[in-house]
Tab-separated table of C-alpha atoms in Angstrom:
chain	number	residue	atom	x	y	z
A	1	MET	CA	-8.138	-17.007	17.343
A	2	ARG	CA	-11.654	-16.263	16.255
A	3	ILE	CA	-13.585	-16.197	13.031
A	4	LYS	CA	-15.939	-13.762	11.384
A	5	ILE	CA	-18.138	-14.758	8.514
A	6	CYS	CA	-19.136	-11.558	6.618
A	7	GLY	CA	-21.387	-10.639	3.822
A	8	MET	CA	-24.432	-12.478	5.007
A	9	LYS	CA	-27.609	-11.811	3.097
A	10	TYR	CA	-30.232	-14.582	3.115
A	11	PRO	CA	-32.225	-15.339	6.184
A	12	GLU	CA	-32.240	-19.095	5.803
A	13	ASN	CA	-28.513	-19.211	4.958
A	14	ILE	CA	-27.876	-16.851	8.007
A	15	LEU	CA	-29.611	-19.401	10.249
A	16	GLU	CA	-27.506	-22.323	8.721
A	17	VAL	CA	-24.257	-20.450	9.269
A	18	GLY	CA	-25.438	-19.294	12.676
A	19	SER	CA	-25.953	-22.963	13.728
A	20	LEU	CA	-22.126	-23.395	13.268
A	21	LEU	CA	-21.528	-20.751	15.938
A	22	PRO	CA	-18.957	-18.469	14.360
A	23	ASP	CA	-17.759	-15.839	16.726
A	24	TYR	CA	-18.993	-12.911	14.446
A	25	MET	CA	-21.349	-12.552	11.563
A	26	GLY	CA	-21.163	-9.471	9.246
A	27	PHE	CA	-23.979	-7.668	7.582
A	28	ILE	CA	-23.138	-5.123	4.904
A	29	PHE	CA	-25.178	-1.854	4.990
A	30	TRP	CA	-23.670	-0.330	1.798
A	31	GLU	CA	-26.098	-0.135	-0.933
A	32	LYS	CA	-23.508	-0.549	-3.732
A	33	SER	CA	-22.505	-3.985	-2.336
A	34	ALA	CA	-23.676	-7.138	-4.016
A	35	ARG	CA	-24.130	-8.349	-0.442
A	36	TYR	CA	-26.184	-5.374	0.692
A	37	PHE	CA	-28.379	-6.474	3.589
A	38	GLU	CA	-31.841	-5.010	3.603
A	39	SER	CA	-33.788	-7.750	5.364
A	40	THR	CA	-34.271	-8.588	9.058
A	41	ILE	CA	-31.687	-10.531	10.847
A	42	PRO	CA	-33.199	-13.792	12.227
A	43	LYS	CA	-32.649	-14.654	15.873
A	44	LEU	CA	-29.201	-16.013	16.334
A	45	PRO	CA	-27.370	-17.640	19.319
A	46	LYS	CA	-26.297	-15.071	21.883
A	47	SER	CA	-22.671	-16.099	21.591
A	48	ILE	CA	-22.505	-14.684	17.985
A	49	LYS	CA	-21.785	-10.990	17.709
A	50	LYS	CA	-23.493	-9.246	14.937
A	51	VAL	CA	-21.415	-6.769	12.979
A	52	GLY	CA	-22.658	-3.969	10.869
A	53	VAL	CA	-20.384	-2.987	7.923
A	54	PHE	CA	-20.570	0.588	6.849
A	55	VAL	CA	-18.832	2.662	4.129
A	56	ASN	CA	-18.781	6.495	4.871
A	57	ALA	CA	-22.283	6.279	6.522
A	58	THR	CA	-23.560	9.142	8.603
A	59	LEU	CA	-23.693	8.808	12.399
A	60	ASP	CA	-27.483	8.689	12.360
A	61	GLU	CA	-27.468	5.927	9.794
A	62	ILE	CA	-25.189	3.807	11.878
A	63	LEU	CA	-27.017	4.483	15.136
A	64	ASP	CA	-30.328	3.498	13.441
A	65	LYS	CA	-28.935	0.216	12.258
A	66	ILE	CA	-27.383	-0.619	15.580
A	67	LYS	CA	-30.850	-0.132	17.184
A	68	THR	CA	-32.825	-1.846	14.367
A	69	HIS	CA	-30.676	-4.962	14.277
A	70	ASP	CA	-29.275	-5.042	17.789
A	71	LEU	CA	-25.684	-4.986	16.554
A	72	GLN	CA	-22.866	-5.671	18.894
A	73	ALA	CA	-20.106	-4.245	16.585
A	74	VAL	CA	-19.634	-1.618	13.848
A	75	GLN	CA	-17.073	-2.107	11.052
A	76	LEU	CA	-16.075	1.131	9.375
A	77	HIS	CA	-14.838	0.280	5.809
A	78	GLY	CA	-14.651	3.804	4.353
A	79	ASN	CA	-12.616	6.967	4.909
A	80	GLU	CA	-13.994	7.593	8.436
A	81	SER	CA	-11.869	10.131	10.285
A	82	VAL	CA	-10.519	9.826	13.844
A	83	GLU	CA	-13.063	12.536	14.799
A	84	PHE	CA	-15.896	10.541	13.367
A	85	CYS	CA	-14.803	7.341	15.237
A	86	GLU	CA	-14.540	9.402	18.440
A	87	LEU	CA	-18.117	10.791	17.953
A	88	LEU	CA	-19.524	7.309	17.220
A	89	LYS	CA	-17.787	5.973	20.362
A	90	LYS	CA	-19.327	8.832	22.438
A	91	ASN	CA	-22.748	8.054	21.061
A	92	THR	CA	-22.896	4.302	21.453
A	93	SER	CA	-22.780	2.060	24.436
A	94	LYS	CA	-19.416	1.038	25.743
A	95	LEU	CA	-20.488	-2.539	24.729
A	96	ILE	CA	-20.546	-1.691	21.054
A	97	VAL	CA	-17.266	-2.675	19.486
A	98	ILE	CA	-15.691	-0.330	16.852
A	99	ILE	CA	-13.562	-1.950	14.164
A	100	LYS	CA	-11.763	0.320	11.618
A	101	VAL	CA	-10.720	-0.986	8.310
A	102	PHE	CA	-7.474	-0.192	6.608
A	103	PRO	CA	-6.772	-1.511	3.121
A	104	ILE	CA	-3.364	-2.819	2.175
A	105	LEU	CA	-1.653	-3.756	-1.066
A	106	ASP	CA	2.079	-4.157	-1.138
A	107	THR	CA	3.017	-1.413	1.423
A	108	PHE	CA	1.336	0.371	4.206
A	109	ASP	CA	2.187	3.349	6.364
A	110	PHE	CA	1.514	2.080	9.927
A	111	GLY	CA	1.875	5.551	11.307
A	112	ILE	CA	-1.641	6.190	10.116
A	113	LEU	CA	-2.844	3.950	12.963
A	114	ASN	CA	-1.530	6.069	15.873
A	115	SER	CA	-4.357	8.529	16.024
A	116	TYR	CA	-6.962	5.727	15.783
A	117	GLU	CA	-5.633	3.853	18.709
A	118	LYS	CA	-7.884	5.358	21.381
A	119	VAL	CA	-11.033	5.559	19.351
A	120	CYS	CA	-11.177	1.995	17.941
A	121	ASP	CA	-11.339	-1.427	19.652
A	122	PHE	CA	-9.813	-3.369	16.759
A	123	PHE	CA	-8.253	-2.797	13.434
A	124	LEU	CA	-9.061	-4.825	10.328
A	125	PHE	CA	-6.566	-5.171	7.455
A	126	ASP	CA	-8.094	-5.980	4.084
A	127	THR	CA	-6.756	-6.124	0.583
A	128	LYS	CA	-6.884	-2.727	-1.224
A	129	GLY	CA	-8.948	-3.055	-4.395
A	130	LYS	CA	-11.613	-1.634	-6.559
A	131	LEU	CA	-14.265	-1.983	-3.839
A	132	PRO	CA	-14.109	-1.188	-0.232
A	133	GLY	CA	-14.127	-4.910	0.466
A	134	GLY	CA	-15.097	-8.355	-0.948
A	135	ASN	CA	-12.487	-8.074	-3.779
A	136	GLY	CA	-11.459	-11.820	-3.199
A	137	THR	CA	-7.773	-11.296	-3.197
A	138	THR	CA	-5.118	-11.505	-0.443
A	139	PHE	CA	-2.422	-8.979	0.220
A	140	ASP	CA	1.176	-9.837	1.212
A	141	TRP	CA	1.009	-10.734	4.892
A	142	LYS	CA	4.718	-10.039	5.218
A	143	VAL	CA	3.677	-6.312	5.285
A	144	LEU	CA	2.361	-6.997	8.843
A	145	GLU	CA	5.872	-7.835	10.162
A	146	GLN	CA	6.118	-4.034	10.522
A	147	TYR	CA	2.967	-3.766	12.614
A	148	PRO	CA	3.985	-1.512	15.516
A	149	SER	CA	0.966	-1.762	17.734
A	150	THR	CA	-0.306	-4.391	20.387
A	151	LYS	CA	-3.947	-3.568	19.440
A	152	PRO	CA	-5.468	-6.861	18.234
A	153	PHE	CA	-6.718	-6.938	14.706
A	154	PHE	CA	-8.934	-8.796	12.228
A	155	LEU	CA	-7.280	-10.226	9.150
A	156	SER	CA	-9.296	-10.118	5.942
A	157	GLY	CA	-8.902	-10.181	2.128
A	158	GLY	CA	-9.636	-13.087	0.010
A	159	ILE	CA	-9.054	-15.745	2.673
A	160	GLY	CA	-10.028	-19.176	1.668
A	161	ILE	CA	-9.448	-22.731	2.896
A	162	GLU	CA	-6.274	-22.821	0.788
A	163	GLU	CA	-4.805	-19.917	2.870
A	164	PHE	CA	-5.060	-21.734	6.160
A	165	ASP	CA	-1.698	-23.266	5.954
A	166	SER	CA	-0.056	-19.908	5.461
A	167	LEU	CA	-2.280	-18.569	8.290
A	168	GLN	CA	-0.802	-21.103	10.638
A	169	GLU	CA	2.656	-19.766	9.982
A	170	LEU	CA	1.398	-16.224	10.584
A	171	LEU	CA	-0.052	-17.316	13.948
A	172	LYS	CA	3.380	-18.567	14.986
A	173	THR	CA	4.585	-14.895	15.064
A	174	ASN	CA	3.901	-12.408	17.926
A	175	LEU	CA	1.420	-10.487	15.868
A	176	PRO	CA	-1.839	-9.865	17.821
A	177	VAL	CA	-4.085	-11.611	15.245
A	178	PHE	CA	-7.541	-11.549	16.986
A	179	ALA	CA	-9.751	-13.089	14.225
A	180	ILE	CA	-9.891	-13.934	10.643
A	181	ASP	CA	-12.644	-12.398	8.386
A	182	VAL	CA	-13.868	-14.615	5.662
A	183	ASN	CA	-16.322	-13.795	2.771
A	184	SER	CA	-16.110	-14.321	-0.901
A	185	LYS	CA	-14.105	-17.553	-0.869
A	186	PHE	CA	-16.823	-19.324	1.014
A	187	GLU	CA	-19.701	-18.447	-1.225
A	188	LEU	CA	-21.941	-20.080	-3.871
A	189	GLU	CA	-22.925	-16.656	-5.048
A	190	PRO	CA	-22.694	-13.193	-3.458
A	191	GLY	CA	-24.237	-13.316	0.026
A	192	LEU	CA	-24.920	-17.106	-0.135
A	193	LYS	CA	-22.466	-19.046	1.983
A	194	ASN	CA	-21.286	-22.563	1.252
A	195	ILE	CA	-22.188	-24.278	4.654
A	196	GLN	CA	-19.598	-27.089	4.245
A	197	LEU	CA	-16.699	-24.612	3.625
A	198	CYS	CA	-17.921	-22.472	6.512
A	199	ARG	CA	-18.112	-25.579	8.778
A	200	ASP	CA	-14.522	-26.519	7.694
A	201	ALA	CA	-13.061	-22.988	8.399
A	202	ILE	CA	-14.784	-22.910	11.795
A	203	ASN	CA	-13.341	-26.330	12.733
A	204	ARG	CA	-9.869	-25.210	11.586
A	205	VAL	CA	-10.013	-22.210	13.695
A	206	SER	CA	-11.426	-23.972	16.709
A	207	SER	CA	-8.538	-26.448	16.642
A	208	ASN	CA	-6.147	-23.521	17.145
A	209	GLN	CA	-7.843	-22.327	20.345
């Protein structure tokens, strides 16, 4: 299992988290977010994949951010259609990973995923809330027992250190959990990560590999 630390905002803090070598670091390019990133990403170890998080952005906006920040992955957190994902895939390098987010509360129609299978590299399941992400609450992971696909996915939504025991149980199933995505539960304030908590999370994840 891998780990993504999302909602990075401050250059010095980005370098501190980067020194811990998470697998992915996420940068939010949605202006309404408290974690909106409008700086320059400092140089990070090559092993860390930089993920741009977008909410109903235009194709040109996404392509511009990929080029400006040398992104390795794009996370689509809005109502992006299958056609849009397909267009994005055609206009980016095969090396650019596309992650499509789907919000879940108590139930979810997994049939929605069928048409996205060929145009996305990963799915990401987050808690449905007032905002597209960063709501700080978990959803009922039992819903995932109905997951019909073999496509690997990121698990997000209010995951903190206290959720890691439950996470261990989830990993004992046959679900293709590729990575966990952490954010608000590891912060001192929006966008500013608690380094010790991040270190603990990365160590916990590493011990499962």
